[in-house]
């Protein structure tokens, strides 16, 4: 099922389908490796829901919620319990 990255539940994995938007924000996302085909995991939401933390290729990245709303993903599995 396709959804926005900002709507992905904690601990769930997804594959990036599309990065919308334009300009510097889109370029920054691509530079960080947020590109179609990459797999990500939702790690954490800040207490007020912004920013979010994702795991991509073994790295933890923080994104503003408005940035996460530009990324379309497809969920590829259920929740994964990661010990920190």
Backbone as ProteinMPNN parsed JSONL, in Angstrom:
{"seq_chain_A": "XXXXXXXXXXXXXXXXXXXXXXXXXXXXXXXXXXXXXXXXXXXXXXXXXXXXXXXXXXXXXXXXXXXXXXXXXXXXXXXXXXXX", "coords_chain_A": {"N_chain_A": [[0.843, -1.18, 0.0], [0.61, 2.178, -0.867], [1.788, 5.19, 0.621], [2.346, 8.345, 2.29], [5.613, 9.164, 3.456], [5.589, 10.449, 5.905], [3.378, 9.309, 7.087], [4.03, 6.727, 7.701], [4.185, 4.019, 9.954], [5.75, 3.618, 13.195], [8.7, 1.647, 13.309], [8.147, 0.294, 10.977], [8.967, -0.895, 7.706], [9.713, 0.406, 4.441], [9.645, 1.007, 0.888], [10.99, 3.507, -1.14], [9.021, 5.227, -3.419], [8.571, 7.595, -4.871], [9.907, 10.905, -5.013], [8.545, 13.864, -4.406], [8.043, 17.392, -5.047], [10.246, 20.268, -5.412], [13.221, 22.133, -6.29], [15.564, 23.283, -3.784], [14.946, 21.723, -1.513], [14.108, 19.227, -2.544], [16.479, 18.521, -3.87], [18.214, 18.289, -1.685], [17.099, 16.078, -0.379], [17.548, 14.046, -2.274], [20.341, 14.12, -2.326], [20.848, 13.075, 0.205], [20.284, 10.464, -0.216], [17.692, 9.692, -0.42], [15.926, 8.32, -2.532], [14.02, 6.924, -5.289], [13.361, 3.446, -4.942], [15.043, 2.879, -2.805], [15.246, 1.351, 0.431], [13.729, 2.006, 3.55], [13.371, 2.614, 7.11], [11.033, 3.517, 9.546], [11.967, 5.138, 12.382], [11.579, 6.898, 14.6], [9.361, 9.338, 16.008], [9.397, 12.75, 16.879], [8.406, 14.163, 20.078], [6.254, 15.986, 19.528], [5.633, 15.191, 17.017], [7.247, 16.178, 15.013], [10.567, 16.749, 14.319], [10.92, 13.738, 12.227], [12.545, 10.538, 12.493], [14.419, 8.491, 10.384], [15.742, 5.366, 9.159], [18.212, 4.678, 6.861], [20.046, 2.837, 4.703], [21.693, 2.006, 6.852], [22.197, 4.374, 8.182], [21.038, 6.96, 10.347], [18.634, 9.385, 9.821], [17.251, 12.633, 10.192], [14.225, 14.218, 9.429], [12.193, 17.006, 8.574], [8.682, 17.151, 9.149], [7.226, 18.252, 7.02], [8.985, 17.818, 4.918], [9.027, 15.027, 4.849], [6.468, 14.613, 3.973], [6.646, 14.902, 1.27], [7.532, 12.595, 0.189], [6.735, 9.614, -1.331], [5.958, 6.362, -0.37], [6.075, 2.727, -0.315], [4.838, 0.354, 1.759], [6.683, -2.414, 2.972], [6.773, -4.396, 4.816], [5.928, -5.603, 8.125], [6.026, -4.279, 11.486], [9.242, -3.86, 12.94], [11.178, -4.837, 15.628], [13.643, -3.11, 17.057], [16.458, -3.237, 19.058], [17.897, -0.688, 20.997]], "CA_chain_A": [[0.0, 0.0, 0.0], [1.388, 3.409, -0.951], [1.429, 6.248, 1.563], [3.409, 9.325, 2.493], [6.593, 8.782, 4.473], [5.14, 11.022, 7.177], [2.306, 8.46, 7.621], [4.55, 5.392, 7.982], [4.158, 3.743, 11.387], [7.031, 3.328, 13.836], [9.225, 0.301, 13.157], [7.764, -0.294, 9.696], [9.868, -0.723, 6.565], [9.058, 0.814, 3.197], [10.49, 1.304, -0.275], [10.658, 4.818, -1.689], [8.418, 5.172, -4.751], [8.727, 8.868, -5.572], [10.201, 12.106, -4.225], [7.878, 15.01, -5.027], [8.614, 18.684, -4.695], [11.221, 20.828, -6.348], [14.181, 23.068, -5.726], [16.61, 22.913, -2.835], [14.5, 20.651, -0.618], [14.175, 17.969, -3.302], [17.9, 18.242, -4.105], [18.767, 17.833, -0.403], [16.603, 14.713, -0.146], [18.274, 13.163, -3.189], [21.727, 14.081, -1.848], [20.897, 12.208, 1.387], [20.017, 9.087, -0.619], [16.255, 9.439, -0.433], [15.639, 8.193, -3.963], [13.181, 5.76, -5.578], [13.961, 2.122, -4.86], [15.75, 2.68, -1.535], [14.431, 0.886, 1.546], [13.879, 2.802, 4.764], [12.608, 2.196, 8.287], [10.625, 4.612, 10.431], [12.594, 4.878, 13.674], [11.061, 7.676, 15.716], [8.729, 10.646, 15.848], [9.631, 13.641, 18.016], [7.208, 14.216, 20.916], [5.143, 16.698, 18.887], [5.463, 14.664, 15.665], [8.128, 16.841, 14.047], [10.85, 15.984, 13.105], [10.888, 12.283, 12.286], [13.854, 9.906, 12.269], [14.357, 7.288, 9.562], [17.003, 4.649, 8.953], [18.426, 4.483, 5.431], [21.394, 2.298, 4.448], [22.448, 1.955, 8.096], [22.346, 5.718, 8.755], [19.827, 7.576, 10.886], [18.427, 10.735, 9.293], [16.084, 13.365, 10.683], [13.54, 15.024, 8.416], [11.002, 17.743, 8.993], [7.456, 16.489, 8.71], [6.852, 18.76, 5.695], [9.847, 17.132, 3.947], [8.553, 13.644, 4.77], [5.204, 14.619, 3.235], [6.92, 14.935, -0.172], [8.073, 11.291, -0.203], [5.754, 8.542, -1.452], [6.581, 5.072, -0.087], [5.23, 1.533, -0.304], [5.211, -0.468, 2.902], [7.149, -3.731, 2.525], [6.765, -5.357, 5.913], [5.338, -5.142, 9.367], [6.927, -3.618, 12.427], [10.472, -4.539, 13.335], [11.579, -4.381, 16.952], [15.095, -2.912, 17.107], [17.009, -2.851, 20.356], [18.803, 0.466, 20.865]], "C_chain_A": [[0.893, 1.25, 0.0], [0.849, 4.449, 0.026], [2.573, 7.244, 1.621], [4.351, 8.827, 3.58], [6.162, 9.288, 5.846], [4.048, 10.188, 7.84], [2.766, 7.047, 7.959], [4.619, 5.188, 9.495], [5.548, 3.389, 11.911], [7.426, 1.87, 13.646], [8.911, -0.359, 11.836], [8.782, 0.05, 8.615], [9.071, -0.351, 5.328], [10.108, 1.023, 2.116], [10.035, 2.646, -0.837], [10.171, 4.652, -3.121], [8.733, 6.442, -5.532], [9.057, 9.975, -4.58], [9.597, 13.284, -4.981], [8.579, 16.296, -4.628], [9.623, 19.142, -5.728], [12.219, 21.681, -5.583], [15.136, 22.453, -4.731], [16.203, 21.761, -1.921], [14.598, 19.3, -1.319], [15.633, 17.575, -3.532], [18.562, 17.694, -2.837], [18.353, 16.397, -0.114], [17.376, 13.721, -1.013], [19.728, 13.026, -2.743], [21.89, 13.181, -0.623], [20.626, 10.749, 1.043], [18.556, 8.712, -0.616], [15.81, 9.481, -1.887], [14.774, 6.955, -4.191], [13.979, 4.458, -5.558], [14.671, 1.84, -3.547], [14.773, 2.221, -0.454], [14.765, 1.689, 2.793], [13.08, 2.179, 5.892], [12.269, 3.442, 9.097], [11.122, 4.279, 11.833], [11.894, 5.614, 14.812], [10.362, 8.942, 15.235], [9.114, 11.48, 17.061], [8.333, 13.741, 18.816], [6.015, 14.936, 20.284], [4.958, 16.278, 17.43], [6.379, 15.266, 14.614], [9.419, 17.221, 14.755], [10.638, 14.483, 13.311], [12.31, 11.774, 12.064], [13.642, 8.631, 11.467], [15.735, 6.644, 9.518], [17.091, 4.306, 7.477], [19.864, 4.03, 5.231], [22.272, 2.34, 5.7], [22.656, 3.291, 8.777], [21.002, 6.222, 9.265], [19.767, 9.021, 10.407], [17.193, 11.352, 9.933], [15.543, 14.231, 9.56], [12.419, 15.805, 9.07], [9.778, 17.018, 8.442], [7.063, 16.956, 7.307], [7.73, 18.15, 4.603], [9.371, 15.698, 3.746], [7.244, 13.544, 3.988], [5.411, 14.683, 1.726], [7.389, 13.585, -0.703], [6.963, 10.243, -0.182], [6.476, 7.215, -1.272], [5.558, 3.952, -0.215], [5.722, 0.647, 0.824], [5.586, -1.869, 2.429], [7.199, -4.757, 3.639], [6.087, -4.769, 7.122], [6.377, -4.478, 10.241], [8.115, -4.507, 12.75], [10.878, -3.967, 14.676], [13.094, -4.313, 17.001], [15.505, -2.524, 18.507], [17.978, -1.703, 20.144], [19.872, 0.4, 21.908]], "O_chain_A": [[1.828, 1.346, 0.795], [-0.358, 4.575, 0.233], [3.643, 7.006, 1.062], [3.927, 8.147, 4.515], [6.363, 8.6, 6.847], [3.81, 10.338, 9.039], [1.973, 6.246, 8.456], [5.058, 6.074, 10.228], [6.408, 2.921, 11.164], [6.603, 0.968, 13.8], [9.366, -1.475, 11.59], [9.373, 1.13, 8.609], [7.911, -0.735, 5.178], [11.294, 1.192, 2.397], [8.838, 2.89, -0.991], [10.832, 4.012, -3.939], [9.112, 6.386, -6.702], [8.557, 9.987, -3.455], [10.07, 13.657, -6.054], [9.601, 16.269, -3.942], [9.827, 18.507, -6.763], [12.071, 21.916, -4.384], [15.477, 21.273, -4.81], [17.032, 20.913, -1.591], [15.114, 18.339, -0.75], [15.979, 16.401, -3.399], [19.363, 16.761, -2.897], [19.165, 15.593, 0.344], [17.806, 12.673, -0.529], [20.284, 11.928, -2.779], [22.95, 12.587, -0.429], [20.726, 9.882, 1.912], [18.21, 7.544, -0.79], [15.382, 10.514, -2.402], [14.791, 6.034, -3.375], [15.094, 4.374, -6.072], [14.883, 0.677, -3.204], [13.619, 2.647, -0.427], [15.924, 2.009, 3.057], [12.223, 1.325, 5.665], [13.116, 4.31, 9.306], [10.742, 3.258, 12.405], [11.64, 5.032, 15.867], [10.716, 9.528, 14.212], [9.152, 10.955, 18.174], [7.264, 13.435, 18.288], [4.874, 14.525, 20.493], [4.217, 16.923, 16.688], [6.297, 14.902, 13.441], [9.364, 17.97, 15.731], [10.245, 14.022, 14.383], [13.162, 12.479, 11.523], [12.805, 7.797, 11.811], [16.751, 7.281, 9.8], [16.17, 3.719, 6.908], [20.798, 4.763, 5.556], [23.456, 2.669, 5.62], [23.241, 3.337, 9.859], [19.958, 5.938, 8.678], [20.722, 9.782, 10.565], [16.205, 10.662, 10.184], [16.293, 14.888, 8.839], [11.775, 15.328, 10.005], [9.841, 16.36, 7.404], [6.616, 16.15, 6.491], [7.271, 17.98, 3.474], [9.315, 15.207, 2.618], [6.948, 12.501, 3.405], [4.45, 14.533, 0.971], [7.62, 13.437, -1.903], [6.332, 10.012, 0.849], [7.483, 6.958, -1.932], [4.349, 4.185, -0.224], [6.883, 0.238, 0.843], [4.899, -2.449, 1.588], [7.631, -5.888, 3.414], [5.719, -3.594, 7.145], [7.476, -4.156, 9.787], [8.005, -5.731, 12.823], [10.919, -2.749, 14.849], [13.762, -5.347, 16.987], [14.958, -1.583, 19.081], [18.79, -1.734, 19.22], [20.733, 1.278, 21.966]]}, "name": "protein", "num_of_chains": 1, "seq": "XXXXXXXXXXXXXXXXXXXXXXXXXXXXXXXXXXXXXXXXXXXXXXXXXXXXXXXXXXXXXXXXXXXXXXXXXXXXXXXXXXXX"}
